PDB file of C-alpha atoms and ligand atoms in Angstrom:
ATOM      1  CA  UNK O   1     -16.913 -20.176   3.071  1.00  0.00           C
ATOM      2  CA  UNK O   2     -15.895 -17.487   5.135  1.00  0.00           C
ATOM      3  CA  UNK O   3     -14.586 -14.298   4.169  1.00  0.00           C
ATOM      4  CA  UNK O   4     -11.187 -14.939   5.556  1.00  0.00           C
ATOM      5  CA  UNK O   5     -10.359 -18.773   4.365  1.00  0.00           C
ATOM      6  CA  UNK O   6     -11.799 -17.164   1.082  1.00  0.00           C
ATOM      7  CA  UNK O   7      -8.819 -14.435   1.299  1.00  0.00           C
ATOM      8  CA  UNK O   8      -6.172 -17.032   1.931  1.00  0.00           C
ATOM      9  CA  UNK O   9      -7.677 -19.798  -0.204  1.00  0.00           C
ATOM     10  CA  UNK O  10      -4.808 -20.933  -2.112  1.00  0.00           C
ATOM     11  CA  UNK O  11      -2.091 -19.691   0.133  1.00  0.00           C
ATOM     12  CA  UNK O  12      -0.448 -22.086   2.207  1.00  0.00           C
ATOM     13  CA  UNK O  13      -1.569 -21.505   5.874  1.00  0.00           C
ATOM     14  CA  UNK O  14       1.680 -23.092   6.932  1.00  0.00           C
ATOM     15  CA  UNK O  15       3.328 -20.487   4.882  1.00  0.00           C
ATOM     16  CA  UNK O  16       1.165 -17.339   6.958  1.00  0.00           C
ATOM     17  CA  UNK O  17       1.837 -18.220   9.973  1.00  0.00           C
ATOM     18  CA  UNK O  18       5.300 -20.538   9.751  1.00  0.00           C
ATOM     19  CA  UNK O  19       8.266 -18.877  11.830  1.00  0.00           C
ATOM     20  CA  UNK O  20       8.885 -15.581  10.216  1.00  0.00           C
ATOM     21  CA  UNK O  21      12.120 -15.076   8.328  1.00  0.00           C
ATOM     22  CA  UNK O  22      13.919 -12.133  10.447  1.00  0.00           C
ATOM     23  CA  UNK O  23      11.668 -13.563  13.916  1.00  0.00           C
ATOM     24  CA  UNK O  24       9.683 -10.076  13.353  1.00  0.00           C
ATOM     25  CA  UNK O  25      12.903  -8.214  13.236  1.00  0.00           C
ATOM     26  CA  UNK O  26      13.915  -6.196  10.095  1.00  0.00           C
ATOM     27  CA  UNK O  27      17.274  -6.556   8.868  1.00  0.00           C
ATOM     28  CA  UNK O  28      19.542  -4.252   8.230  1.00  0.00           C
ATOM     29  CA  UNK O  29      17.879  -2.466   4.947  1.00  0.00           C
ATOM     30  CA  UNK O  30      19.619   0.128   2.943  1.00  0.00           C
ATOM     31  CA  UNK O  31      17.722   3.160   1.830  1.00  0.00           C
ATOM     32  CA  UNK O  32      15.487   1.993  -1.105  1.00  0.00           C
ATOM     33  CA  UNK O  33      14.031   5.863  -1.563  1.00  0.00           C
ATOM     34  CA  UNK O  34      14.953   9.007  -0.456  1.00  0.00           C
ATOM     35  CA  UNK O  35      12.066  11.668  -0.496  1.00  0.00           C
ATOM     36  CA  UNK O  36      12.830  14.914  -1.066  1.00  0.00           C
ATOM     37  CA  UNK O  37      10.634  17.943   1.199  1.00  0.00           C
ATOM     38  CA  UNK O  38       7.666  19.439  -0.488  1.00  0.00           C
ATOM     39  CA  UNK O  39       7.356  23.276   0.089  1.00  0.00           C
ATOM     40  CA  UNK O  40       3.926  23.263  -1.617  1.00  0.00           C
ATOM     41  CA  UNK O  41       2.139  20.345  -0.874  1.00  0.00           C
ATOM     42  CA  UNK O  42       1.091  18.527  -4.152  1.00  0.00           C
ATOM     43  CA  UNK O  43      -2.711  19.116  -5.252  1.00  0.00           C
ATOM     44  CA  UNK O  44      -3.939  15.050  -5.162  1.00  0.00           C
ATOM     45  CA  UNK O  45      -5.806  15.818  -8.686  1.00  0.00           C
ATOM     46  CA  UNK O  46      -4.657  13.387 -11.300  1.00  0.00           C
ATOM     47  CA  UNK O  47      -2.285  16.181 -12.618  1.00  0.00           C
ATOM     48  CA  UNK O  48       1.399  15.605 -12.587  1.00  0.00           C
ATOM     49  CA  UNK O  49       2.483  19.240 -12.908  1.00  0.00           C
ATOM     50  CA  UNK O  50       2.677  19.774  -9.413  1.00  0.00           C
ATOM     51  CA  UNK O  51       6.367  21.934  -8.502  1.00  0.00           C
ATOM     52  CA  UNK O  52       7.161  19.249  -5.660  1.00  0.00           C
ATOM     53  CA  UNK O  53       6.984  16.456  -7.918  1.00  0.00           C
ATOM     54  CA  UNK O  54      10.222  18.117 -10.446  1.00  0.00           C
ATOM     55  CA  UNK O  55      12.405  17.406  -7.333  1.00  0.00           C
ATOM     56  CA  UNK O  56      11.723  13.880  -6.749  1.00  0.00           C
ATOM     57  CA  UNK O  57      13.354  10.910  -9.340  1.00  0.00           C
ATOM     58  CA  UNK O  58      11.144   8.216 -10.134  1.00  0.00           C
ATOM     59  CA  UNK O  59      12.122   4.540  -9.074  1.00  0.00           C
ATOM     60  CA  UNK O  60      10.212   1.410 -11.248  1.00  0.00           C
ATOM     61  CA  UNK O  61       7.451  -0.918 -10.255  1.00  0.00           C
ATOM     62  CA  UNK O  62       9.084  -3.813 -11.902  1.00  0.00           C
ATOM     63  CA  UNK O  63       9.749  -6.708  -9.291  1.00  0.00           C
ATOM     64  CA  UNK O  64       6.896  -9.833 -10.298  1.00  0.00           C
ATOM     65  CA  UNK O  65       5.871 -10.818  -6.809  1.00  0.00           C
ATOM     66  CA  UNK O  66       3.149 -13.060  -7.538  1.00  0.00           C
ATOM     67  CA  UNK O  67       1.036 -14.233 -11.105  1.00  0.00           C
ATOM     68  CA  UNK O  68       2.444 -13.987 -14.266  1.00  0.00           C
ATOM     69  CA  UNK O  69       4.458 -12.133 -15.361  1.00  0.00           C
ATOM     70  CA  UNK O  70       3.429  -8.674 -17.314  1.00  0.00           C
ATOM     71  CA  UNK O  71       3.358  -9.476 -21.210  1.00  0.00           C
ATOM     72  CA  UNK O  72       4.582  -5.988 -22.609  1.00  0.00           C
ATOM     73  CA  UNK O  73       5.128  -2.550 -21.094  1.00  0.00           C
ATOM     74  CA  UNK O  74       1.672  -2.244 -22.353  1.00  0.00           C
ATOM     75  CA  UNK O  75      -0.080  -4.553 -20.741  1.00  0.00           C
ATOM     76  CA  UNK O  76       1.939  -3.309 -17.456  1.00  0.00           C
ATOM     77  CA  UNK O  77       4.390  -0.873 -16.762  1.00  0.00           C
ATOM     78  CA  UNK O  78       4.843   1.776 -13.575  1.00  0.00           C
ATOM     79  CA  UNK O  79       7.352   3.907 -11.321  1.00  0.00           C
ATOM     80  CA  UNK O  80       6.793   5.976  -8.802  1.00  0.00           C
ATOM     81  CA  UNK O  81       7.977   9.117  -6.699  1.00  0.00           C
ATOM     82  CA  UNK O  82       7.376  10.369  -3.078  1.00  0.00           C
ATOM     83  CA  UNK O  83       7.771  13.870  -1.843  1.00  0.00           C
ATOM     84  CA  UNK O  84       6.840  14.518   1.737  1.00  0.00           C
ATOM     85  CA  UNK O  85       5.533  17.386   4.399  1.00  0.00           C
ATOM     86  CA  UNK O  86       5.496  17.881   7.970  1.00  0.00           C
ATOM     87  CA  UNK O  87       1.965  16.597   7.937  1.00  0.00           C
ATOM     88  CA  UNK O  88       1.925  13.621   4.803  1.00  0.00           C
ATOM     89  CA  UNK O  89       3.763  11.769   2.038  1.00  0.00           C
ATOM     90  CA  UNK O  90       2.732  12.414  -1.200  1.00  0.00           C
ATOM     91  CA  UNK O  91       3.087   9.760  -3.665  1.00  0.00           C
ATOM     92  CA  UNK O  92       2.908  10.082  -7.441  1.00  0.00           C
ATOM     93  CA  UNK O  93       2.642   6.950  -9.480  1.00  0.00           C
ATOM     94  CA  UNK O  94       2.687   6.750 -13.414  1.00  0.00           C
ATOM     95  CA  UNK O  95       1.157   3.479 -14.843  1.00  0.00           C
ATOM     96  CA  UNK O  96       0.510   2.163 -17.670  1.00  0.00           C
ATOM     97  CA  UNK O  97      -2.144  -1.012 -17.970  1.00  0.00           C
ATOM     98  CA  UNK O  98      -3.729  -1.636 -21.141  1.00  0.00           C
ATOM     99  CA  UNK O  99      -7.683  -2.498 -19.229  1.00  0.00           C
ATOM    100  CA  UNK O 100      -8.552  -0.802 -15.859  1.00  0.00           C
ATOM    101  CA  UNK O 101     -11.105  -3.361 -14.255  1.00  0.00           C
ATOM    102  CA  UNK O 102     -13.238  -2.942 -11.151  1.00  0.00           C
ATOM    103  CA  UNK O 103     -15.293  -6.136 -11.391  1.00  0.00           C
ATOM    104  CA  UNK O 104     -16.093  -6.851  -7.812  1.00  0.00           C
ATOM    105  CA  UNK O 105     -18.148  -3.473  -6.843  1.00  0.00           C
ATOM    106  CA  UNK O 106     -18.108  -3.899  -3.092  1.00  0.00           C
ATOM    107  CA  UNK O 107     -15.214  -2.268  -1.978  1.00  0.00           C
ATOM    108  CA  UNK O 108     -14.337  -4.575   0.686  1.00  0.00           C
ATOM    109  CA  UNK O 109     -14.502  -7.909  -1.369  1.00  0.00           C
ATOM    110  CA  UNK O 110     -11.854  -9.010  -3.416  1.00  0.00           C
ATOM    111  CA  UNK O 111     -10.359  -5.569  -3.598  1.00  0.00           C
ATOM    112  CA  UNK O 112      -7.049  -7.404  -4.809  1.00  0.00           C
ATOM    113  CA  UNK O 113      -8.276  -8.661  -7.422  1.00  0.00           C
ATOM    114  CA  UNK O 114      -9.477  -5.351  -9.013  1.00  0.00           C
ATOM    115  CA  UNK O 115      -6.889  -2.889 -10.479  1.00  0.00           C
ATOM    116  CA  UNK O 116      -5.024  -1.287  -7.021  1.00  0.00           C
ATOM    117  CA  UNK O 117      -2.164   0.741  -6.233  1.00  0.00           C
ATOM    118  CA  UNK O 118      -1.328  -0.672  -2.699  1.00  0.00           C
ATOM    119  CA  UNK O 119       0.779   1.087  -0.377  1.00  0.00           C
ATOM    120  CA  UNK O 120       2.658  -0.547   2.371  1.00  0.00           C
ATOM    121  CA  UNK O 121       4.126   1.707   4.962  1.00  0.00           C
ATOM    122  CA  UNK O 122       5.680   0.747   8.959  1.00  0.00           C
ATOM    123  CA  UNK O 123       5.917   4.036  10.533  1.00  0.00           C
ATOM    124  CA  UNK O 124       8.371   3.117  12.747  1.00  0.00           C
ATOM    125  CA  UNK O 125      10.075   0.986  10.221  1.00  0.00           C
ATOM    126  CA  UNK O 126      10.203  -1.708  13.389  1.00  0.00           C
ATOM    127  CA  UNK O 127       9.377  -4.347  10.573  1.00  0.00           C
ATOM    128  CA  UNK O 128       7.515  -7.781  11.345  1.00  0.00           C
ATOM    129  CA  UNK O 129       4.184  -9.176  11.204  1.00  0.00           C
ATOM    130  CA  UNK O 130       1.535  -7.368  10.735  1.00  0.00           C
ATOM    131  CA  UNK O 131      -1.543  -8.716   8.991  1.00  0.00           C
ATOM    132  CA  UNK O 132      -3.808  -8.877  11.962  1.00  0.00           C
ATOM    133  CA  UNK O 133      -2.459  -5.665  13.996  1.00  0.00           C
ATOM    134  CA  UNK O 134      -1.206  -2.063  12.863  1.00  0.00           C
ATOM    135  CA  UNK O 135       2.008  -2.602  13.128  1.00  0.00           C
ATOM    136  CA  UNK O 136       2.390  -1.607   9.116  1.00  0.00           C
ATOM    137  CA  UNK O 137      -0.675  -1.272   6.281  1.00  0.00           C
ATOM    138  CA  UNK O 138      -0.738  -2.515   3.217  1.00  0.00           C
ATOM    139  CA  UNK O 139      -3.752  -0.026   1.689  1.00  0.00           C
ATOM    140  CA  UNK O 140      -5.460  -1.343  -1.582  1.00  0.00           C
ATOM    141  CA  UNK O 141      -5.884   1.953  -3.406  1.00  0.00           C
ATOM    142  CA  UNK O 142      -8.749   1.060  -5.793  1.00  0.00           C
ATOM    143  CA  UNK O 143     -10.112   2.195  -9.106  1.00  0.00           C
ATOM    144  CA  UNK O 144     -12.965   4.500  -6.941  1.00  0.00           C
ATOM    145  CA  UNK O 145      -9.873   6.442  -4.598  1.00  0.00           C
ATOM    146  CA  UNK O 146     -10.868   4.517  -1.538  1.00  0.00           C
ATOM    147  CA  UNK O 147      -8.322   2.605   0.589  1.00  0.00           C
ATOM    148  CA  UNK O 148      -9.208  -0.725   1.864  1.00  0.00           C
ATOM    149  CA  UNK O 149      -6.836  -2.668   4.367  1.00  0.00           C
ATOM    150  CA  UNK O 150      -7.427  -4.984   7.112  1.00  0.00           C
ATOM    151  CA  UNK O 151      -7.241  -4.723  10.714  1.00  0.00           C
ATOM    152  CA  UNK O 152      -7.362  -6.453  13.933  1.00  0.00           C
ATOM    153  CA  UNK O 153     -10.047  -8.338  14.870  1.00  0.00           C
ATOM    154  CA  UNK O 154     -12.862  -7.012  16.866  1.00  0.00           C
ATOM    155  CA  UNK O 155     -14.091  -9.222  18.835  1.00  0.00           C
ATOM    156  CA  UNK O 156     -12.480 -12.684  20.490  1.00  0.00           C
ATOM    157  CA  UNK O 157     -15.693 -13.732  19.024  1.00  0.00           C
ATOM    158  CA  UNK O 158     -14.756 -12.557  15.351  1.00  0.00           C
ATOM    159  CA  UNK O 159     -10.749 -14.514  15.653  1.00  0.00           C
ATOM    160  CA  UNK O 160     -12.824 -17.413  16.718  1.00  0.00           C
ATOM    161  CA  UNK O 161     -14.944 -17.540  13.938  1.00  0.00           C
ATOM    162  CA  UNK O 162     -12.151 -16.482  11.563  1.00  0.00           C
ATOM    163  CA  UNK O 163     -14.278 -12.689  10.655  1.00  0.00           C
ATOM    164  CA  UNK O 164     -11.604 -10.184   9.137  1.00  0.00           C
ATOM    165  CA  UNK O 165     -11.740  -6.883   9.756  1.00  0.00           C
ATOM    166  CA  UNK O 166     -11.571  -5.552   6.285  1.00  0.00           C
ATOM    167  CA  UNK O 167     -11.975  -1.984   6.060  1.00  0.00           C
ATOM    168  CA  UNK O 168     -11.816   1.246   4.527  1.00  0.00           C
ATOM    169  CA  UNK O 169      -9.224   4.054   5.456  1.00  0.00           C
ATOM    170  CA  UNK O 170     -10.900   7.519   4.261  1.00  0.00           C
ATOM    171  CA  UNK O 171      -9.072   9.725   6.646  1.00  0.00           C
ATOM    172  CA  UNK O 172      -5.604   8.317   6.043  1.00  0.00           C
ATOM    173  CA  UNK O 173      -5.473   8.637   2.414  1.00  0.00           C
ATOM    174  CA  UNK O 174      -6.700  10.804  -0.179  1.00  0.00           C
ATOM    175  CA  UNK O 175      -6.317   9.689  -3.901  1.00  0.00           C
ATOM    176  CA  UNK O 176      -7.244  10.800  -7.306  1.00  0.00           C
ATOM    177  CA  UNK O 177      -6.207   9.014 -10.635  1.00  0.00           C
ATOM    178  CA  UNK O 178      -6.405  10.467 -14.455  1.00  0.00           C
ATOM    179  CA  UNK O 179      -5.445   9.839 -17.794  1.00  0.00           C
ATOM    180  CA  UNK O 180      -2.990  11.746 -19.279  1.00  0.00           C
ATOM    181  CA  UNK O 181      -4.232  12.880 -22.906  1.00  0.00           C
ATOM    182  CA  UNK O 182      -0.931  12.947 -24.298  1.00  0.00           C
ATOM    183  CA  UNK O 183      -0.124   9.766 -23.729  1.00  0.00           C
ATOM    184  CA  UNK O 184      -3.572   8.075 -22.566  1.00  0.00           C
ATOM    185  CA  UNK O 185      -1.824   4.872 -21.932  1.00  0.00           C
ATOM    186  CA  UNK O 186      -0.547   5.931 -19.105  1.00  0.00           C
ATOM    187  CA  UNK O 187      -2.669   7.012 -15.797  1.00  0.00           C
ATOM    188  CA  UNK O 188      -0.990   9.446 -13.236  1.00  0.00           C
ATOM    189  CA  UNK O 189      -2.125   8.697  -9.988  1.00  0.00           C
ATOM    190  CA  UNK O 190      -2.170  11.056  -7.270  1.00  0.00           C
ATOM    191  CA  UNK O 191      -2.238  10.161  -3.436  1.00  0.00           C
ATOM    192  CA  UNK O 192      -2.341  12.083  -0.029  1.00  0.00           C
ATOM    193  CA  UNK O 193      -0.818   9.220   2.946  1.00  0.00           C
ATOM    194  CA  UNK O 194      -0.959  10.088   6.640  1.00  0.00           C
ATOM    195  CA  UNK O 195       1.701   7.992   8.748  1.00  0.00           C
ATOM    196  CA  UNK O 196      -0.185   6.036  11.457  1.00  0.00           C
ATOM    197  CA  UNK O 197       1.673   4.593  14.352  1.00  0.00           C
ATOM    198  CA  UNK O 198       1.265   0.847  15.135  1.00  0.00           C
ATOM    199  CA  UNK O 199      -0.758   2.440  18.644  1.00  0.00           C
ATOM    200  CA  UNK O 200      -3.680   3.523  15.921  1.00  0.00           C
ATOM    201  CA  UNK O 201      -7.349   1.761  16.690  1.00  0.00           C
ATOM    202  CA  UNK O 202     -10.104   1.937  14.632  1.00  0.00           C
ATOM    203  CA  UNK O 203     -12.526   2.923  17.439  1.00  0.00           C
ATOM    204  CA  UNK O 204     -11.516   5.055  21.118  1.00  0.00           C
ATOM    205  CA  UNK O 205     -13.588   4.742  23.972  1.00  0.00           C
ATOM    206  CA  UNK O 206     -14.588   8.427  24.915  1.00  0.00           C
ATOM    207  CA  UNK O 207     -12.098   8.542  27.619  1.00  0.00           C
ATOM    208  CA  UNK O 208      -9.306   7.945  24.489  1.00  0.00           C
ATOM    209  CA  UNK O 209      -7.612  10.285  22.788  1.00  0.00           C
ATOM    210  CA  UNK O 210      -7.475   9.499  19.061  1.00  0.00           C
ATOM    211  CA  UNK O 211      -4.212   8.578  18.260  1.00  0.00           C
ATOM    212  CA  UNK O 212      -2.420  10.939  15.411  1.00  0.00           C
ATOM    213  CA  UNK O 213      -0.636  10.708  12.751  1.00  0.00           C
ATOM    214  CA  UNK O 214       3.140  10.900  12.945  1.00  0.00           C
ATOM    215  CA  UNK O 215       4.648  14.619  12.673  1.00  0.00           C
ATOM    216  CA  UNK O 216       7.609  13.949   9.498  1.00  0.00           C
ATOM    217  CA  UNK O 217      11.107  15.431   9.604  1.00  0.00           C
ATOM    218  CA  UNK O 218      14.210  15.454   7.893  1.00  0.00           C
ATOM    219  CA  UNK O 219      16.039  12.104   8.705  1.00  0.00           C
ATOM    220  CA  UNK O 220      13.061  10.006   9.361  1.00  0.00           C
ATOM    221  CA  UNK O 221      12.720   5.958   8.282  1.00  0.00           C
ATOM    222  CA  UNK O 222       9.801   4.272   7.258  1.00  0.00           C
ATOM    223  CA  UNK O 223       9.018   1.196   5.924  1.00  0.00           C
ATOM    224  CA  UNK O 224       7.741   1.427   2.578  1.00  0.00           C
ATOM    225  CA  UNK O 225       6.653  -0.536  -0.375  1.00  0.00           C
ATOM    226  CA  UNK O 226       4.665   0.459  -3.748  1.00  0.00           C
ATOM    227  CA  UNK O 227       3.189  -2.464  -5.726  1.00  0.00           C
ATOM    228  CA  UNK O 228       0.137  -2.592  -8.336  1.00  0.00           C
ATOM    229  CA  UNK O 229      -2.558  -5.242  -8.239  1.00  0.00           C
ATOM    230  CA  UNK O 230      -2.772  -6.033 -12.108  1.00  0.00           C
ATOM    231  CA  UNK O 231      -6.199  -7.718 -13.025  1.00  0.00           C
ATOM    232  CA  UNK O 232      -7.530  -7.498 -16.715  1.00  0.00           C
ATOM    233  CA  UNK O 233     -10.291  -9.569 -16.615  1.00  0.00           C
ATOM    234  CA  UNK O 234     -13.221 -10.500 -14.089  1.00  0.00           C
ATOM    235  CA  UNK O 235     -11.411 -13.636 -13.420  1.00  0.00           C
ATOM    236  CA  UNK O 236      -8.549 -11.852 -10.577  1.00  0.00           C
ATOM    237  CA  UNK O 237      -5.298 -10.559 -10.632  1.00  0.00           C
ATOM    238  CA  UNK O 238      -3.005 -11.781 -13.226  1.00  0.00           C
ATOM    239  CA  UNK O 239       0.120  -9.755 -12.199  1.00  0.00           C
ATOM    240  CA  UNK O 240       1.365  -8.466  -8.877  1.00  0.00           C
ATOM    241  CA  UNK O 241       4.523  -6.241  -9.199  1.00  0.00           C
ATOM    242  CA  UNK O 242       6.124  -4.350  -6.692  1.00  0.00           C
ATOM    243  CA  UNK O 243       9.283  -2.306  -6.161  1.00  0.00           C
ATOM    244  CA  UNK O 244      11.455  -4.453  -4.316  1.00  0.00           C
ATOM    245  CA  UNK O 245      12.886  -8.073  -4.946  1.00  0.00           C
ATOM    246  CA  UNK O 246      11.256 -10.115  -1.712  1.00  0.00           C
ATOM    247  CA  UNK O 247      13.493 -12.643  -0.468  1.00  0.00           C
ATOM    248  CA  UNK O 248      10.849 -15.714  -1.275  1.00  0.00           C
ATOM    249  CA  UNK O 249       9.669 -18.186   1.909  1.00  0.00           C
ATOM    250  CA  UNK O 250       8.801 -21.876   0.652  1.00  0.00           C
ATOM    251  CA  UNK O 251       8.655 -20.224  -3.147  1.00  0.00           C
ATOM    252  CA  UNK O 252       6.326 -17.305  -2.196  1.00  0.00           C
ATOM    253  CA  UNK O 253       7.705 -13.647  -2.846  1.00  0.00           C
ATOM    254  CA  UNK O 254       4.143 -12.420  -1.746  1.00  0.00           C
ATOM    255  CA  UNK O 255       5.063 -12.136   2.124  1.00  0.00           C
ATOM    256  CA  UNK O 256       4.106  -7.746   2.509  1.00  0.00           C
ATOM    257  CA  UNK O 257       0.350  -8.233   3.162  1.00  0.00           C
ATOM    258  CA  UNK O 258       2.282 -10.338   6.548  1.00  0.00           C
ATOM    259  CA  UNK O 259       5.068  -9.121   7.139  1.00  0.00           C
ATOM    260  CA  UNK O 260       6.342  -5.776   7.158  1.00  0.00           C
ATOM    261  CA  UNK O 261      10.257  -7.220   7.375  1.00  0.00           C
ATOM    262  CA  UNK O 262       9.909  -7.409   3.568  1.00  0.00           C
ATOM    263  CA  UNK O 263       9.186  -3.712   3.056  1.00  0.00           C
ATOM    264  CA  UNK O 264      11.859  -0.965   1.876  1.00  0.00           C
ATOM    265  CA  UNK O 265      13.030   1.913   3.820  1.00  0.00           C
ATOM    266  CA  UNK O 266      12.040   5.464   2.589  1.00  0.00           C
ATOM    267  CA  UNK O 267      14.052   8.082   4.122  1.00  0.00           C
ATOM    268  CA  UNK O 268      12.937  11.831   4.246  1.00  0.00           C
ATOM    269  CA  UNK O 269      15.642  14.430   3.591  1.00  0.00           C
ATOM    270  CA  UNK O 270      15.525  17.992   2.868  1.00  0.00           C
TER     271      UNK O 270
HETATM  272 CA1   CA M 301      -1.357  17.277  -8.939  1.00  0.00          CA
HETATM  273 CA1   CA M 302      -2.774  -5.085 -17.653  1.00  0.00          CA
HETATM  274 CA1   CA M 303       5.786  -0.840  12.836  1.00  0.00          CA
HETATM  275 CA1   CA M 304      -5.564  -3.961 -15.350  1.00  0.00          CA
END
């Protein structure tokens, strides 16, 4: 079986690639977050106590979005905050889940069905599809700091023969999880995001110029979404929680690893 139908086995193909909701527009969103600016950048270390984070208000992981649902605060539980600087966003998530599993060791196999923070974010907050292209990422944050996502295909060759182009992001995101020994149910998790535009390639040709990251400023929209990958056992993810209520197509809420129409907005202010 090949990686890909293996990724999608049990979703509905009809359902991936069935006329889009909003026809790959976004709809008029409210603001879902608005991150305040960080005069001291955050130190991505595990540790909470960071000035920047004091002005930023938390807002809860708590909408199921595929699995079952979370059998006590215990078992899962999690909000988050973002605070953000010319250069990144900084993201601070508290969790609590009562076993942290990494049970596929590969980091490109499976990675949702380890424990993972994943991040989506649309620059541009332009919404619509974007599983195949860069139009948005969804980045699997995983139990080892890396950030896996998937991107375009590389060859007409690889569509053909259905060969995703899983991959890890190590100069887009820095991360760094700990326990907190007061309360060692909980994990703080600490992570460093640079806003790629939907131009971004994985490789240039040496006449290229890499493309950047966006420059933030007061004012600015992205799309954004946190969820958690819940899995406490080697047999997958048992809950998938995220922080907003996705409008379900044919009965499936889980439509942000597609389409970035379902994401928040997260505005920037001063
Ligand atoms: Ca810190
Ligand atoms: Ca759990
Ligand atoms: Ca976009
Ligand atoms: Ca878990």
């Amino acid at each position: 079986m090949s990686y890909y139908k293996h990724l999608f086995s049990g979703i509905a193909l009809s359902s991936l690639f069935a006329v889009p909701t909003y026809a790959g527009v976004k709809p008029e969103t409210a603001t879902t977050y608005q991150a305040p600016y960080a005069k001291s950048a955050p130190d991505i270390d595990g540790i909470p106590q960071d000035a920047a984070w004091s002005k930023a208000s938390w807002r809860d992981i708590d909408k199921l979005t595929a699995g079952s649902a979370p059998s006590s605060n215990e078992d899962f539980s999690g909000r988050y905050k973002v605070v953000w600087t010319k250069q990144h966003l900084y993201i601070l998530a508290e969790i609590s889940d009562d076993i942290l599993i990494d049970s596929h060791p590969n980091p490109l196999e499976h990675y949702w069905d380890d424990d993972a923070l994943e991040i989506f974010i649309d620059e541009d907050n332009s919404g619509g599809k974007h599983l195949f292209t860069y139009n948005a990422f969804a980045y699997h944050v995983s139990l080892d700091n890396q950030a896996v996502d998937m991107g375009p295909f590389l060859t007409d060759a690889d569509e053909k023969a259905s060969k995703a182009n899983v991959r890890l992001y190590p100069h887009h995101i820095k991360s760094q999880w700990m326990r907190s020994a007061e309360t060692p149910s909980k994990i703080y998790w600490e992570v460093q995001l640079a806003a790629y535009p939907d131009n971004y390639k994985d490789e240039y040709s040496p006449k290229e110029k890499a493309v950047k990251p966006a420059k933030l400023h007061e004012g600015k929209k992205l799309g954004f979404m946190m969820a958690y990958c819940d899995s406490d056992s080697p047999n997958g993810r048992d809950h998938f929680i995220g922080d907003i209520d996705i409008k379900p197509v044919n009965g499936d809420k889980n439509r942000g690893y597609i389409d970035a129409s379902v994401f928040g907005v997260l505005e920037l202010s001063k």
